[in-house]
Amino acid sequence: MVERSRSFKIPGAETTDLRIALYERKEVIERLQEELNAEREASATSASEALSMIIRLQGEKAELSMEAGQYKRMVEEQMSHAEMSFALLQDIIYQKELEITALEYQVEACKSQLLSLGYSDFTSLDLKLQENDDENDLPLCDRSQTPSPDLSVPEEKEVIEQSLESQKSSLDVYWEQIKKLDEQAMLYFWL
């Protein structure tokens, strides 16, 4: 503000000084009002930007939370499926081990029957069984190379044939069960 000297006593000068002072004050007030409005506008703009950023971040947080929940459910379902598959495969392996044990027992029973009939050369048969274990594609034994016992008595021949037929049918049943279990294992494995 401009200080005016009041030492002069001119009539009307006082009103002019007052008008000038009033005008200067109005200018200062208008300038302050403009600055205040600019500050309010800047403040409102920054508040609006902050609010929009908060809303955007909350939306992103909700989206990430939803994705994390979906991923968690998916992983839990996959783990549950893997656990069920593992348990099923363990059951299948256990059943196969039981069947293998039963088949081994039957092989031993056949060996003892062959021993009782007079066949004593099991080394070639054992070698064939070991080869079969090494290469699962080979048959257990080649029946054309296995010597058949001399069956001179017809009654013994019928008993042995019935025994062999029953063993063959039980082996066929086991073989069918093994095939079914293999198919089930493959189905569950590929699911």
Tab-separated table of C-alpha atoms in Angstrom:
chain	number	residue	atom	x	y	z
A	1	MET	CA	0.000	0.000	0.000
A	2	VAL	CA	1.055	3.402	-0.703
A	3	GLU	CA	1.261	5.726	2.247
A	4	ARG	CA	-0.082	9.107	1.489
A	5	SER	CA	0.975	12.137	3.324
A	6	ARG	CA	-1.815	13.895	5.133
A	7	SER	CA	-0.016	17.010	5.858
A	8	PHE	CA	-1.724	18.874	3.081
A	9	LYS	CA	-5.157	20.052	3.894
A	10	ILE	CA	-6.683	20.330	0.503
A	11	PRO	CA	-10.402	20.045	0.456
A	12	GLY	CA	-11.415	16.907	-1.448
A	13	ALA	CA	-7.919	15.464	-1.153
A	14	GLU	CA	-8.962	13.344	1.732
A	15	THR	CA	-11.746	11.681	-0.212
A	16	THR	CA	-9.408	11.099	-3.120
A	17	ASP	CA	-6.895	9.486	-0.802
A	18	LEU	CA	-9.624	7.341	0.654
A	19	ARG	CA	-10.782	6.325	-2.798
A	20	ILE	CA	-7.240	5.447	-3.815
A	21	ALA	CA	-6.730	3.461	-0.604
A	22	LEU	CA	-10.069	1.732	-1.135
A	23	TYR	CA	-9.185	0.938	-4.740
A	24	GLU	CA	-5.784	-0.420	-3.698
A	25	ARG	CA	-7.389	-2.545	-1.014
A	26	LYS	CA	-9.915	-3.894	-3.492
A	27	GLU	CA	-7.058	-4.806	-5.824
A	28	VAL	CA	-5.225	-6.553	-2.990
A	29	ILE	CA	-8.434	-8.345	-1.953
A	30	GLU	CA	-9.115	-9.398	-5.559
A	31	ARG	CA	-5.556	-10.645	-5.952
A	32	LEU	CA	-5.786	-12.551	-2.663
A	33	GLN	CA	-9.189	-13.903	-3.735
A	34	GLU	CA	-7.682	-15.087	-7.048
A	35	GLU	CA	-4.792	-16.735	-5.214
A	36	LEU	CA	-7.245	-18.355	-2.797
A	37	ASN	CA	-9.385	-19.607	-5.690
A	38	ALA	CA	-6.276	-20.952	-7.449
A	39	GLU	CA	-5.226	-22.712	-4.246
A	40	ARG	CA	-8.736	-24.126	-3.790
A	41	GLU	CA	-8.773	-25.337	-7.381
A	42	ALA	CA	-5.323	-26.901	-7.039
A	43	SER	CA	-6.366	-28.472	-3.769
A	44	ALA	CA	-9.584	-29.823	-5.289
A	45	THR	CA	-7.671	-31.156	-8.300
A	46	SER	CA	-5.103	-32.917	-6.139
A	47	ALA	CA	-7.865	-34.297	-3.897
A	48	SER	CA	-9.714	-35.539	-6.972
A	49	GLU	CA	-6.537	-37.136	-8.341
A	50	ALA	CA	-5.799	-38.725	-4.973
A	51	LEU	CA	-9.363	-40.048	-4.745
A	52	SER	CA	-9.238	-41.474	-8.265
A	53	MET	CA	-5.865	-43.087	-7.478
A	54	ILE	CA	-7.292	-44.586	-4.275
A	55	ILE	CA	-10.290	-45.937	-6.186
A	56	ARG	CA	-8.032	-47.368	-8.909
A	57	LEU	CA	-5.734	-48.993	-6.344
A	58	GLN	CA	-8.716	-50.455	-4.489
A	59	GLY	CA	-10.002	-51.889	-7.778
A	60	GLU	CA	-6.597	-53.385	-8.569
A	61	LYS	CA	-6.385	-54.788	-5.046
A	62	ALA	CA	-9.835	-56.380	-5.369
A	63	GLU	CA	-8.909	-57.821	-8.778
A	64	LEU	CA	-5.631	-59.246	-7.452
A	65	SER	CA	-7.419	-60.645	-4.420
A	66	MET	CA	-9.990	-62.335	-6.657
A	67	GLU	CA	-7.255	-63.758	-8.917
A	68	ALA	CA	-5.327	-65.001	-5.888
A	69	GLY	CA	-8.463	-66.699	-4.553
A	70	GLN	CA	-9.115	-68.363	-7.908
A	71	TYR	CA	-5.497	-69.489	-8.165
A	72	LYS	CA	-5.607	-70.844	-4.617
A	73	ARG	CA	-8.804	-72.814	-5.352
A	74	MET	CA	-7.297	-74.138	-8.583
A	75	VAL	CA	-4.115	-75.250	-6.811
A	76	GLU	CA	-6.150	-76.882	-4.026
A	77	GLU	CA	-8.255	-78.752	-6.609
A	78	GLN	CA	-5.129	-79.880	-8.460
A	79	MET	CA	-3.526	-81.051	-5.221
A	80	SER	CA	-6.699	-82.892	-4.242
A	81	HIS	CA	-6.822	-84.550	-7.667
A	82	ALA	CA	-3.126	-85.450	-7.438
A	83	GLU	CA	-3.618	-86.920	-3.960
A	84	MET	CA	-6.604	-88.963	-5.138
A	85	SER	CA	-4.660	-90.146	-8.192
A	86	PHE	CA	-1.698	-91.034	-6.012
A	87	ALA	CA	-3.899	-92.986	-3.592
A	88	LEU	CA	-5.568	-94.769	-6.492
A	89	LEU	CA	-2.214	-95.646	-8.032
A	90	GLN	CA	-1.009	-96.926	-4.669
A	91	ASP	CA	-4.099	-99.146	-4.450
A	92	ILE	CA	-3.525	-100.415	-7.981
A	93	ILE	CA	0.149	-101.090	-7.253
A	94	TYR	CA	-0.825	-102.936	-4.071
A	95	GLN	CA	-3.359	-105.063	-5.973
A	96	LYS	CA	-0.801	-105.802	-8.679
A	97	GLU	CA	1.743	-106.807	-6.054
A	98	LEU	CA	-0.837	-109.159	-4.554
A	99	GLU	CA	-1.517	-110.621	-7.975
A	100	ILE	CA	2.205	-111.007	-8.662
A	101	THR	CA	2.598	-112.776	-5.328
A	102	ALA	CA	-0.322	-115.069	-6.172
A	103	LEU	CA	1.169	-115.800	-9.592
A	104	GLU	CA	4.570	-116.504	-8.053
A	105	TYR	CA	2.874	-118.858	-5.611
A	106	GLN	CA	1.178	-120.604	-8.525
A	107	VAL	CA	4.525	-120.893	-10.333
A	108	GLU	CA	5.962	-122.536	-7.232
A	109	ALA	CA	2.933	-124.847	-7.080
A	110	CYS	CA	3.460	-125.772	-10.738
A	111	LYS	CA	7.133	-126.423	-10.039
A	112	SER	CA	6.269	-128.699	-7.152
A	113	GLN	CA	3.758	-130.568	-9.326
A	114	LEU	CA	6.376	-130.945	-12.049
A	115	LEU	CA	8.832	-132.204	-9.431
A	116	SER	CA	6.279	-134.737	-8.255
A	117	LEU	CA	5.902	-135.871	-11.877
A	118	GLY	CA	9.634	-136.335	-12.252
A	119	TYR	CA	10.734	-133.156	-14.017
A	120	SER	CA	13.848	-131.792	-12.329
A	121	ASP	CA	15.575	-129.398	-14.782
A	122	PHE	CA	14.322	-125.999	-13.595
A	123	THR	CA	17.442	-124.043	-14.470
A	124	SER	CA	16.308	-123.412	-18.037
A	125	LEU	CA	12.831	-122.488	-16.787
A	126	ASP	CA	14.306	-120.129	-14.176
A	127	LEU	CA	16.496	-118.525	-16.828
A	128	LYS	CA	13.439	-117.963	-18.999
A	129	LEU	CA	11.584	-116.428	-16.054
A	130	GLN	CA	14.508	-114.072	-15.381
A	131	GLU	CA	14.666	-113.114	-19.044
A	132	ASN	CA	10.952	-112.434	-18.897
A	133	ASP	CA	11.457	-110.193	-15.894
A	134	ASP	CA	14.192	-108.337	-17.790
A	135	GLU	CA	12.153	-108.078	-20.993
A	136	ASN	CA	8.460	-107.952	-20.168
A	137	ASP	CA	7.595	-108.634	-23.791
A	138	LEU	CA	8.674	-112.307	-23.716
A	139	PRO	CA	6.251	-115.060	-22.632
A	140	LEU	CA	6.877	-116.734	-19.300
A	141	CYS	CA	7.887	-120.030	-20.868
A	142	ASP	CA	7.895	-121.584	-24.292
A	143	ARG	CA	5.695	-124.660	-23.977
A	144	SER	CA	7.179	-126.256	-27.075
A	145	GLN	CA	10.585	-126.509	-25.376
A	146	THR	CA	9.274	-127.734	-22.035
A	147	PRO	CA	9.337	-131.528	-21.911
A	148	SER	CA	6.050	-133.075	-20.963
A	149	PRO	CA	6.046	-135.844	-18.377
A	150	ASP	CA	5.386	-139.390	-19.486
A	151	LEU	CA	1.783	-140.056	-18.601
A	152	SER	CA	1.238	-143.743	-19.035
A	153	VAL	CA	-1.642	-144.122	-16.631
A	154	PRO	CA	-4.892	-142.589	-18.030
A	155	GLU	CA	-6.335	-141.713	-14.603
A	156	GLU	CA	-3.259	-139.715	-13.640
A	157	LYS	CA	-3.358	-138.065	-17.048
A	158	GLU	CA	-6.951	-136.895	-16.484
A	159	VAL	CA	-6.155	-135.619	-12.984
A	160	ILE	CA	-3.118	-133.712	-14.237
A	161	GLU	CA	-5.037	-132.304	-17.215
A	162	GLN	CA	-7.835	-131.147	-14.916
A	163	SER	CA	-5.272	-129.586	-12.596
A	164	LEU	CA	-3.517	-127.860	-15.489
A	165	GLU	CA	-6.855	-126.669	-16.920
A	166	SER	CA	-7.929	-125.232	-13.563
A	167	GLN	CA	-4.564	-123.504	-13.184
A	168	LYS	CA	-4.792	-122.201	-16.736
A	169	SER	CA	-8.292	-120.846	-16.120
A	170	SER	CA	-7.198	-119.203	-12.852
A	171	LEU	CA	-4.180	-117.711	-14.656
A	172	ASP	CA	-6.522	-116.434	-17.363
A	173	VAL	CA	-8.720	-114.862	-14.686
A	174	TYR	CA	-5.679	-113.195	-13.138
A	175	TRP	CA	-4.515	-112.050	-16.556
A	176	GLU	CA	-7.927	-110.497	-17.266
A	177	GLN	CA	-7.864	-108.748	-13.892
A	178	ILE	CA	-4.382	-107.398	-14.625
A	179	LYS	CA	-5.581	-106.089	-17.993
A	180	LYS	CA	-8.576	-104.397	-16.360
A	181	LEU	CA	-6.379	-102.806	-13.698
A	182	ASP	CA	-3.967	-101.600	-16.377
A	183	GLU	CA	-6.850	-99.993	-18.253
A	184	GLN	CA	-8.137	-98.376	-15.064
A	185	ALA	CA	-4.661	-97.112	-14.237
A	186	MET	CA	-4.290	-95.627	-17.709
A	187	LEU	CA	-7.713	-93.965	-17.470
A	188	TYR	CA	-6.943	-92.413	-14.103
A	189	PHE	CA	-3.444	-91.484	-15.195
A	190	TRP	CA	-4.688	-89.509	-18.207
A	191	LEU	CA	-7.481	-87.720	-16.324
